[in-house]
Short mmCIF file of C-alpha atoms in Angstrom, two decimals:
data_model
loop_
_atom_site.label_atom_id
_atom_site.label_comp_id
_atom_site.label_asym_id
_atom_site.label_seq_id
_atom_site.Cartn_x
_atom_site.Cartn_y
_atom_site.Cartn_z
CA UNK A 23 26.22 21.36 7.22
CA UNK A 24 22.79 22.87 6.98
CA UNK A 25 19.71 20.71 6.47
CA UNK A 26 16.15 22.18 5.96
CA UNK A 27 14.80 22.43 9.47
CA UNK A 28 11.91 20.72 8.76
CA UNK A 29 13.70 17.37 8.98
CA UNK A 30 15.14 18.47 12.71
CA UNK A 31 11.72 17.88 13.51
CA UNK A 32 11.28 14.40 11.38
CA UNK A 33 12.80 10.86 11.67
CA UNK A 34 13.61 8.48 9.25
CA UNK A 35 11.36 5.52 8.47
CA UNK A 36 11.87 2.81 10.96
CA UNK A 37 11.73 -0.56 9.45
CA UNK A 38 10.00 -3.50 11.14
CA UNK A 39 12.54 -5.73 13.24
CA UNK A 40 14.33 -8.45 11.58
CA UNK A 41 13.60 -11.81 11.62
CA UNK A 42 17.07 -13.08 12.58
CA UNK A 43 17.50 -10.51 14.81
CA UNK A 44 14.16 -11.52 16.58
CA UNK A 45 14.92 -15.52 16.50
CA UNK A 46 18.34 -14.38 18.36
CA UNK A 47 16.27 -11.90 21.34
CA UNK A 48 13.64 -14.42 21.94
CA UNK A 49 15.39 -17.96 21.47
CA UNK A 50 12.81 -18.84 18.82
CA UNK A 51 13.79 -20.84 16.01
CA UNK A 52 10.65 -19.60 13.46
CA UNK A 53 9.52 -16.30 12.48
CA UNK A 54 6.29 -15.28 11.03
CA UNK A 55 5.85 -11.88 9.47
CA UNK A 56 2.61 -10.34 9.39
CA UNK A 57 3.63 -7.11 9.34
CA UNK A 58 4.06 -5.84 6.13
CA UNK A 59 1.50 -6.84 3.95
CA UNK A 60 3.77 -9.20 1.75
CA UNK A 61 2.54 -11.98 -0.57
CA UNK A 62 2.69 -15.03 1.51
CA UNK A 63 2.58 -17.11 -1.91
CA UNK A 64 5.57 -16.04 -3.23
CA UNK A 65 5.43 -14.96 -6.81
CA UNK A 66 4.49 -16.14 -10.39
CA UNK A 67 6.31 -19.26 -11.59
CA UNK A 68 7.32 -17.36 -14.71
CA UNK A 69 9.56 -15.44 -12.64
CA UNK A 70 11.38 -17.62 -11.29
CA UNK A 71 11.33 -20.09 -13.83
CA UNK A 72 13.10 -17.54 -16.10
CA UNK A 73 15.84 -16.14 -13.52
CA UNK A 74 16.88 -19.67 -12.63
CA UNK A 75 17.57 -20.16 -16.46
CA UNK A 76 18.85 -16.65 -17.62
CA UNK A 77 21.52 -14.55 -16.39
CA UNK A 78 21.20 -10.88 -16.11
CA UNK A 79 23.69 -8.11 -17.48
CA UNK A 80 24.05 -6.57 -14.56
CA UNK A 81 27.12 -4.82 -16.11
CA UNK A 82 24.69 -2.50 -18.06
CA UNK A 83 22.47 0.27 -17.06
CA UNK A 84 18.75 -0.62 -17.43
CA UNK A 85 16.18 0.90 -19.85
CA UNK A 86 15.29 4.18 -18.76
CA UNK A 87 12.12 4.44 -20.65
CA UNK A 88 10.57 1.11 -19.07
CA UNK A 89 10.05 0.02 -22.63
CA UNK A 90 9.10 -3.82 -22.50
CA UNK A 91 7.12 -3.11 -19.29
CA UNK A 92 5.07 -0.13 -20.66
CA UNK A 93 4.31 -1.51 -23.85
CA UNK A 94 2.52 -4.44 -21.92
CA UNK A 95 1.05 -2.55 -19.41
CA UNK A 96 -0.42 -0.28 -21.45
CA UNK A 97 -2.25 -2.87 -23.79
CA UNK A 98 -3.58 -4.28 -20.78
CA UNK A 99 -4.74 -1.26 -18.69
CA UNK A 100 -6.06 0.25 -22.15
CA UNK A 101 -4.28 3.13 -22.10
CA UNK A 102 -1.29 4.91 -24.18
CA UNK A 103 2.13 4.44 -23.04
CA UNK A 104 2.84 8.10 -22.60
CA UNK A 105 0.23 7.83 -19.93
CA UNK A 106 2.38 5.88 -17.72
CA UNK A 107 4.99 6.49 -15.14
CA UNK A 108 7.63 3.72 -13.00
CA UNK A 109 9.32 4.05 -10.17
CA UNK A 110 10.75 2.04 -7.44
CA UNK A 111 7.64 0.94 -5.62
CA UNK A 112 4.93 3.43 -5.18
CA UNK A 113 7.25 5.36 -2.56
CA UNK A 114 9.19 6.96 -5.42
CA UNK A 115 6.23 8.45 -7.30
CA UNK A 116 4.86 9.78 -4.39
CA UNK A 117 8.27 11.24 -3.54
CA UNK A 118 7.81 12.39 -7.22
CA UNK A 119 4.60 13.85 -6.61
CA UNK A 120 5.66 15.71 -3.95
CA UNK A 121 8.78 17.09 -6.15
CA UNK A 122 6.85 18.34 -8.77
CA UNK A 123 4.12 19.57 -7.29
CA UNK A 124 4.59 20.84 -3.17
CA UNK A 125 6.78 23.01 -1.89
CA UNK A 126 6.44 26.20 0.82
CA UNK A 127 3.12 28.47 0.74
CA UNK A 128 1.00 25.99 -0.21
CA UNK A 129 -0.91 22.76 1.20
CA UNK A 130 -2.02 19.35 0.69
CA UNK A 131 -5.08 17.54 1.91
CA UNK A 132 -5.27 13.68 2.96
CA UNK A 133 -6.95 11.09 5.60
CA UNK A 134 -5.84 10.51 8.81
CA UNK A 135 -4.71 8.00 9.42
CA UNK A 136 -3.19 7.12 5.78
CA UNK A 137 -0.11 5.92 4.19
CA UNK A 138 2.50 7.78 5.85
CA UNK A 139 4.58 8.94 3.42
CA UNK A 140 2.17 11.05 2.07
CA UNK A 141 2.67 13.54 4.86
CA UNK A 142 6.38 12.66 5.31
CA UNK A 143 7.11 14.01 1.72
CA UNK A 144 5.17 16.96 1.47
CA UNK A 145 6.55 17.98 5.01
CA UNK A 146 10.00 17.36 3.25
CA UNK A 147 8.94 19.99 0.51
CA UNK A 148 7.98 22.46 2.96
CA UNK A 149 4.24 22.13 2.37
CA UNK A 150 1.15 22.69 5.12
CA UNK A 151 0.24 19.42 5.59
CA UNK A 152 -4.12 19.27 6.04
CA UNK A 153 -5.21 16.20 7.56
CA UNK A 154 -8.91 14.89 8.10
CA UNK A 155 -9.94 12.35 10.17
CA UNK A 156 -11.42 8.57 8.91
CA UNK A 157 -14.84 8.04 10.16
CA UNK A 158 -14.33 3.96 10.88
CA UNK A 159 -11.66 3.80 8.88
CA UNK A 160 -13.09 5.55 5.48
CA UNK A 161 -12.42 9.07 4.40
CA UNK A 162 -14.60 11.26 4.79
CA UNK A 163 -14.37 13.24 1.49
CA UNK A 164 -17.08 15.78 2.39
CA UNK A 165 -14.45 16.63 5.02
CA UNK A 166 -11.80 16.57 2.90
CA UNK A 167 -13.47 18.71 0.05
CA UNK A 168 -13.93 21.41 3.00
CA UNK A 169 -10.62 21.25 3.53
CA UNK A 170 -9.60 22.17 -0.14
CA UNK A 171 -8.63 26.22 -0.13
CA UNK A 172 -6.97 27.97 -2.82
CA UNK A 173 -3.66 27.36 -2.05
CA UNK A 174 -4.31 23.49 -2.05
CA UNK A 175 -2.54 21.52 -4.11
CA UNK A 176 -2.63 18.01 -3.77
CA UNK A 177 -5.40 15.60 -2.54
CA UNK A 178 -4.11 12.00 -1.41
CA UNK A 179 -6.86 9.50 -1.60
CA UNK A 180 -5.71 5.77 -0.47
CA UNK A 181 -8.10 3.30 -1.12
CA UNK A 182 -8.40 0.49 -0.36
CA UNK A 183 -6.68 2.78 2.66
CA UNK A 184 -3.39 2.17 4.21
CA UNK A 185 -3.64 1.20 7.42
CA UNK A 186 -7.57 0.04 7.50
CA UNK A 187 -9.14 -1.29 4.65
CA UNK A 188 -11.57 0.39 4.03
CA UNK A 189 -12.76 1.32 -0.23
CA UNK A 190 -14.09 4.29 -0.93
CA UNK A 191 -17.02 3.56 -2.74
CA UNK A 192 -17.21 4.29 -6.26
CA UNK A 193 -20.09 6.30 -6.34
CA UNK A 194 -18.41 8.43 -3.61
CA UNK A 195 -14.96 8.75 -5.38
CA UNK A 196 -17.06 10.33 -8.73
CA UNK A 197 -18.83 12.44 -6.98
CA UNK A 198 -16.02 13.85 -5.02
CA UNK A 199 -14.00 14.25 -8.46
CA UNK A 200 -16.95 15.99 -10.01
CA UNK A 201 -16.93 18.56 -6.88
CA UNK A 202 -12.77 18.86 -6.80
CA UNK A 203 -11.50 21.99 -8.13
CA UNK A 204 -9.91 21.16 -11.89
CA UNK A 205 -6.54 22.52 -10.58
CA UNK A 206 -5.93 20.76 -7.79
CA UNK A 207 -4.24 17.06 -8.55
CA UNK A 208 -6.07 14.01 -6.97
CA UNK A 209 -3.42 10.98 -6.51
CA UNK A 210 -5.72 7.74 -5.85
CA UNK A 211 -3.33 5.34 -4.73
CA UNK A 212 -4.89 1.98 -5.13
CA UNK A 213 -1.91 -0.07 -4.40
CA UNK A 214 -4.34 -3.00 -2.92
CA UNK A 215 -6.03 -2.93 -6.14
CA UNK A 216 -5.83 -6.33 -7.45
CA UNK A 217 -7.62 -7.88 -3.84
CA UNK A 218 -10.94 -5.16 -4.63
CA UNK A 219 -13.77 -7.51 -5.45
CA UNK A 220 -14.43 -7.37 -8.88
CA UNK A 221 -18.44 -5.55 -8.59
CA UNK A 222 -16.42 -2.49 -6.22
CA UNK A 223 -13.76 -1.89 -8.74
CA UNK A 224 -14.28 1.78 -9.12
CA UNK A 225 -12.76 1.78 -12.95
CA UNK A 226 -11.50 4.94 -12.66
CA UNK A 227 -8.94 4.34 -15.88
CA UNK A 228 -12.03 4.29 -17.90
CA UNK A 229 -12.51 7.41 -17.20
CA UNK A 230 -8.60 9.56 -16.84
CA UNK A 231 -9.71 11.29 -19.92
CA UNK A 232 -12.30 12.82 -18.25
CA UNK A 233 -10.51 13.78 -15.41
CA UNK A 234 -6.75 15.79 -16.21
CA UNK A 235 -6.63 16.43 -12.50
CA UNK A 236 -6.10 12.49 -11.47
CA UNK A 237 -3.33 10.35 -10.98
CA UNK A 238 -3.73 6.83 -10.68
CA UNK A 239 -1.05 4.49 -8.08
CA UNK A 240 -0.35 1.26 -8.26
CA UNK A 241 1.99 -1.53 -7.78
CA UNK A 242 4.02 -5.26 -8.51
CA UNK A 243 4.80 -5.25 -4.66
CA UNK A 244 1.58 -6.74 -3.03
CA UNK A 245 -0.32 -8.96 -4.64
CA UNK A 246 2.49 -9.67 -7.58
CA UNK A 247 4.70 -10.53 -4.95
CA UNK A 248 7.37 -8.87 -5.96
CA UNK A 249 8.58 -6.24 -3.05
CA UNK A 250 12.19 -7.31 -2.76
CA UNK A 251 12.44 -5.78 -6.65
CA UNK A 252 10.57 -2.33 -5.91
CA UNK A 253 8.32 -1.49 -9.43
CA UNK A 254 5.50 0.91 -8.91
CA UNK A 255 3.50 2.82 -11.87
CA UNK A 256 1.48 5.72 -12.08
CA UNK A 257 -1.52 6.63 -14.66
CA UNK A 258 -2.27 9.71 -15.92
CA UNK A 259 -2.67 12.08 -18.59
CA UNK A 260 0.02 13.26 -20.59
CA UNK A 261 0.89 16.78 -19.53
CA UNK A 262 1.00 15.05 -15.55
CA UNK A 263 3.00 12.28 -16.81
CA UNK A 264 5.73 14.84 -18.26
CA UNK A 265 5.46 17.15 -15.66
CA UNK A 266 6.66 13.90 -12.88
CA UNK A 267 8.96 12.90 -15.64
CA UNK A 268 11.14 15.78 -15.24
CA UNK A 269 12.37 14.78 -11.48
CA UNK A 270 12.54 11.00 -11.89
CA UNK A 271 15.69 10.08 -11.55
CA UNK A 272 16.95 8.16 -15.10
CA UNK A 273 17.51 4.65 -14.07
CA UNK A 274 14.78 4.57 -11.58
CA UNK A 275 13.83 0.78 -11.97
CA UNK A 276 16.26 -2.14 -12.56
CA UNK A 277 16.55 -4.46 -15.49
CA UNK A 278 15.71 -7.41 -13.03
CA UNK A 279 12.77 -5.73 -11.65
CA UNK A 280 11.09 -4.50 -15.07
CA UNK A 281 11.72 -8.01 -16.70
CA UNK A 282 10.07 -9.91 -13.32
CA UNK A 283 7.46 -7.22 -13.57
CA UNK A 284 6.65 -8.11 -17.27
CA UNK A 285 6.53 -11.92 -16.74
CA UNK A 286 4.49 -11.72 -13.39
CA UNK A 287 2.05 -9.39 -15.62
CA UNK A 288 1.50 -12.21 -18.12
CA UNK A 289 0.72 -14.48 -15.23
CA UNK A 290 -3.05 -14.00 -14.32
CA UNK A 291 -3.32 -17.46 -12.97
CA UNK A 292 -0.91 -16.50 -9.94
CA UNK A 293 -3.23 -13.43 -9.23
CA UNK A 294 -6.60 -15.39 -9.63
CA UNK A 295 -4.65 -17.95 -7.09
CA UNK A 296 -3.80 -15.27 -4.65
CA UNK A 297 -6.61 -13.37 -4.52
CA UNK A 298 -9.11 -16.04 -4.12
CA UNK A 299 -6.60 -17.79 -1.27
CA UNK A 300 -6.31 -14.80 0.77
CA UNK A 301 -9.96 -14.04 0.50
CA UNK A 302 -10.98 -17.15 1.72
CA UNK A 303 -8.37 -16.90 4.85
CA UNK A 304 -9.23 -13.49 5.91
CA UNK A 305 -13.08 -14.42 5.87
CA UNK A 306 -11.90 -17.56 8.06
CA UNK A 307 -9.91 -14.94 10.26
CA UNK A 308 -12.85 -12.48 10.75
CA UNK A 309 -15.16 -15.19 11.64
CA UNK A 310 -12.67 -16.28 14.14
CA UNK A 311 -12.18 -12.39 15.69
CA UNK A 312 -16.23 -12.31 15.47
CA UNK A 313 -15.77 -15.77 18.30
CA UNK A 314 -13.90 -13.41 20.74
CA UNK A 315 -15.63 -10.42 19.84
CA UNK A 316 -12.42 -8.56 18.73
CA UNK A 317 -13.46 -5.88 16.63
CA UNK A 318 -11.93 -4.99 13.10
CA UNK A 319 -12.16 -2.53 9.86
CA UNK A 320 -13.80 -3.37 7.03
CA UNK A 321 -11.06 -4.57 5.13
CA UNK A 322 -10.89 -4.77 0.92
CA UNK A 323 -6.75 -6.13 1.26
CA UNK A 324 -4.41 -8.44 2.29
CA UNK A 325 -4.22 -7.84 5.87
CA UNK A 326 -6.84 -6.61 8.71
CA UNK A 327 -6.67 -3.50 11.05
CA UNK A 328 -8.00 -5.41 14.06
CA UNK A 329 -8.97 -3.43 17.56
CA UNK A 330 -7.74 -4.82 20.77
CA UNK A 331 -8.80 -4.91 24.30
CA UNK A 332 -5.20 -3.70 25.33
CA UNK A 333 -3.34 -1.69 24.08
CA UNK A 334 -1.94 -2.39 20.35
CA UNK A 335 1.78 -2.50 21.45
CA UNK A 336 0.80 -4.75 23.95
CA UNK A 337 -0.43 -7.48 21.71
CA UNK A 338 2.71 -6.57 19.35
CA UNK A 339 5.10 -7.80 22.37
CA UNK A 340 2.97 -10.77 23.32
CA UNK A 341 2.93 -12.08 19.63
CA UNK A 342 6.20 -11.07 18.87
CA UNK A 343 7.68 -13.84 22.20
CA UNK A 344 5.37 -16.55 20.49
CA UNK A 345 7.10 -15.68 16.90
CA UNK A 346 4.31 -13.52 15.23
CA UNK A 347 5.81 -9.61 13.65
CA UNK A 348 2.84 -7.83 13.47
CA UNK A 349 2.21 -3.68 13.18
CA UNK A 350 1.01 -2.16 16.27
CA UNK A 351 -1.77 0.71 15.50
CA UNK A 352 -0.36 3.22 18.14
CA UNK A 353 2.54 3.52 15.39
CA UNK A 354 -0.60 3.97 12.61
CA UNK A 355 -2.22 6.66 14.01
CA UNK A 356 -4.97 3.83 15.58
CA UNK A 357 -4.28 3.17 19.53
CA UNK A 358 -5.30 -0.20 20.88
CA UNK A 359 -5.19 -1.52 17.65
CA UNK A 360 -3.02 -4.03 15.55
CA UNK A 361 -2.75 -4.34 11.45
CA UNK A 362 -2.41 -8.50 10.68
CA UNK A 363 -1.29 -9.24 7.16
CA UNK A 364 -3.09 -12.58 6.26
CA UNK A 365 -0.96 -15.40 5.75
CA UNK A 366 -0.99 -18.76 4.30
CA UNK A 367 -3.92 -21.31 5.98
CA UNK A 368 -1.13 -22.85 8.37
CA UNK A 369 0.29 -19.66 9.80
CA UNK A 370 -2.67 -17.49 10.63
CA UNK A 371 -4.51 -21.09 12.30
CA UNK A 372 -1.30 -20.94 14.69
CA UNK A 373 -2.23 -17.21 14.93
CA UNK A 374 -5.55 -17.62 16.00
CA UNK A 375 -4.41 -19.82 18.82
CA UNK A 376 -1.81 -17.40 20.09
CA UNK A 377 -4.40 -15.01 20.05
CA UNK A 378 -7.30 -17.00 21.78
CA UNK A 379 -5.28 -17.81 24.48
CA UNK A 380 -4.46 -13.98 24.75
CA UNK A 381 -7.93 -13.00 24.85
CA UNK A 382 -8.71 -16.19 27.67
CA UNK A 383 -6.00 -14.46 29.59
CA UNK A 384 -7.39 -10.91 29.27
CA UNK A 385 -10.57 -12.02 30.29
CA UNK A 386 -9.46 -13.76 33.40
CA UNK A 387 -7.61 -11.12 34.23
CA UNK A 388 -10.38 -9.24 34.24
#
């Protein structure tokens, strides 16, 4: 059978090791996963209060139009329900993206490093991939606007950005719209949204109206807590919304995931709670990489892209023996590097131990 060749050249995404299968290798008997910038609160009450009471028909094919889910979402974003698009998690819409809107002869532009999938797709479609390097860990979107030709296409834009951190500031983000070309798509994928302090929220949905060109990203998988269920949305005008329409698959989102979606949406209380929680860890966690003078990215998340004195891989093996999964950077693009998702209070103290003692031993090795 004949593939195209581009994926001879491509592997598949690698997932991170499983916890079982990492208690059974190193003879531990608890894992904690900091790897994949998961909700270490769990998820709204509401959900669960609801699924341990009501059955689901899994029998029958869910809605295909998202209907419950949209309606809310669009009275709370503000905007009209043909404006939105689901999919399972993010992934799927940029898969979508890259569907409707790459494919051979042309390019698309994007950070480096970024979310990966970005690239992965639009090398799928048989698009030039252009990437420009972060300057400590932001775009750089003079850079990137440089980069823009006429056969451009699409412009990725991930911020907070996947794997450091870092917000592009707002100011930044309008002026590089206003310079864009009209006919080139923008995707801003602010799947970290909810953790942005509330003064650097860029309120770009105040504005899609003013810009056809711009698709908005975001998702129910970080700070909703709901990755195991995969619901991701898009937000943009009309004509976009169709045009992605027309290669979604039909049932792209389950009933249990759109209902879960709905009631963790209602639940602000969770959010406030999870937000404010991991903010207060992860300033507890810089202060304590600040005491061993471990670098790290400005970070506007739930997890830090922190440099190390060895390499990133390294520190990945060395954590992983005392029972911490974390992301080394040399598989992000960042050598000597490792991205931490913050945890609860308990499990990144016990982190910060491992880690001292790391950095004692470094030193008097030295």
């Amino acid at each position: 059978m004949k593939s195209k060749n581009i994926l001879k050249e491509m592997t598949p995404y690698q997932p991170g090791q499983r916890i079982e299968q990492v208690k059974k290798e190193y003879g531990l008997n608890r894992i904690v996963k900091l790897a994949s910038n998961e909700n270490p609160f769990g998820y709204s009450g509401k959900v669960a209060d609801h699924f341990s009471r009501q059955p689901s028909a899994l029998n029958i094919y869910p809605d295909g139009y998202t209907t419950d889910l949209r309606h809310a979402l669009a009275a709370k974003l503000d905007v009209s329900e043909n404006q939105l698009i689901f999919g399972s998690g993010t992934d799927e819409i940029v898969q979508i993206i890259g569907r409707a809107f790459l494919y051979p002869g042309i390019n698309t532009v994007m950070a480096a490093p970024t979310f990966p999938q970005y690239k992965h797709n639009a090398l799928v479609e048989g698009a030039e991939v252009k990437e420009v390097p972060t300057v400590n860990g932001y775009h750089d979107l003079t850079g990137m606007l440089e980069a823009i030709d006429d056969k451009t296409n699409v412009v990725w834009l991930c911020s907070p950005n996947n794997p450091t951190g870092c917000l592009i500031p707002r100011d930044q983000l309008y002026a590089f719209m206003e310079k864009c070309p009209e006919d080139i798509l923008v995707v801003l994928d602010e799947a970290y949204f909810e953790y942005i302090n509330g003064e650097l929220h860029p309120d770009v949905l105040k504005h899609l109206n003013q810009y056809n060109n711009l698709v908005v990203l975001r998702t129910f998988s970080k700070a909703y807590g709901l990755a195991g269920l995969r619901v991701g949305y898009g937000i943009a005008n009309h004509e976009l919304i169709t045009a992605m329409d027309v290669v979604r698959g039909p049932f792209n989102t389950s009933s249990i995931a759109q209902h879960a979606a709905l009631l963790a949406l209602e639940d602000d209380e969770f959010i406030e709670d999870t937000v404010s929680r991991n903010s207060m860890i992860k300033k507890s966690f810089e202060q304590f990489l600040d005491s061993i003078g471990w670098h790290y990215f400005d970070s506007h998340t739930n997890f830090l892209l922190v440099s190390t004195p060895i390499s990133g891989e390294q520190v990945f093996q060395h954590l992983l023996e005392k029972g911490f999964i974390v992301r080394p950077g040399e598989g992000l693009g960042v050598p000597e590097s490792i991205r931490v998702t913050i945890g609860n209070e308990t499990d990144m103290q016990q982190l910060q131990e491992v880690l001292y003692q790391l950095h004692h031993n470094i030193n008097e090795g030295s």
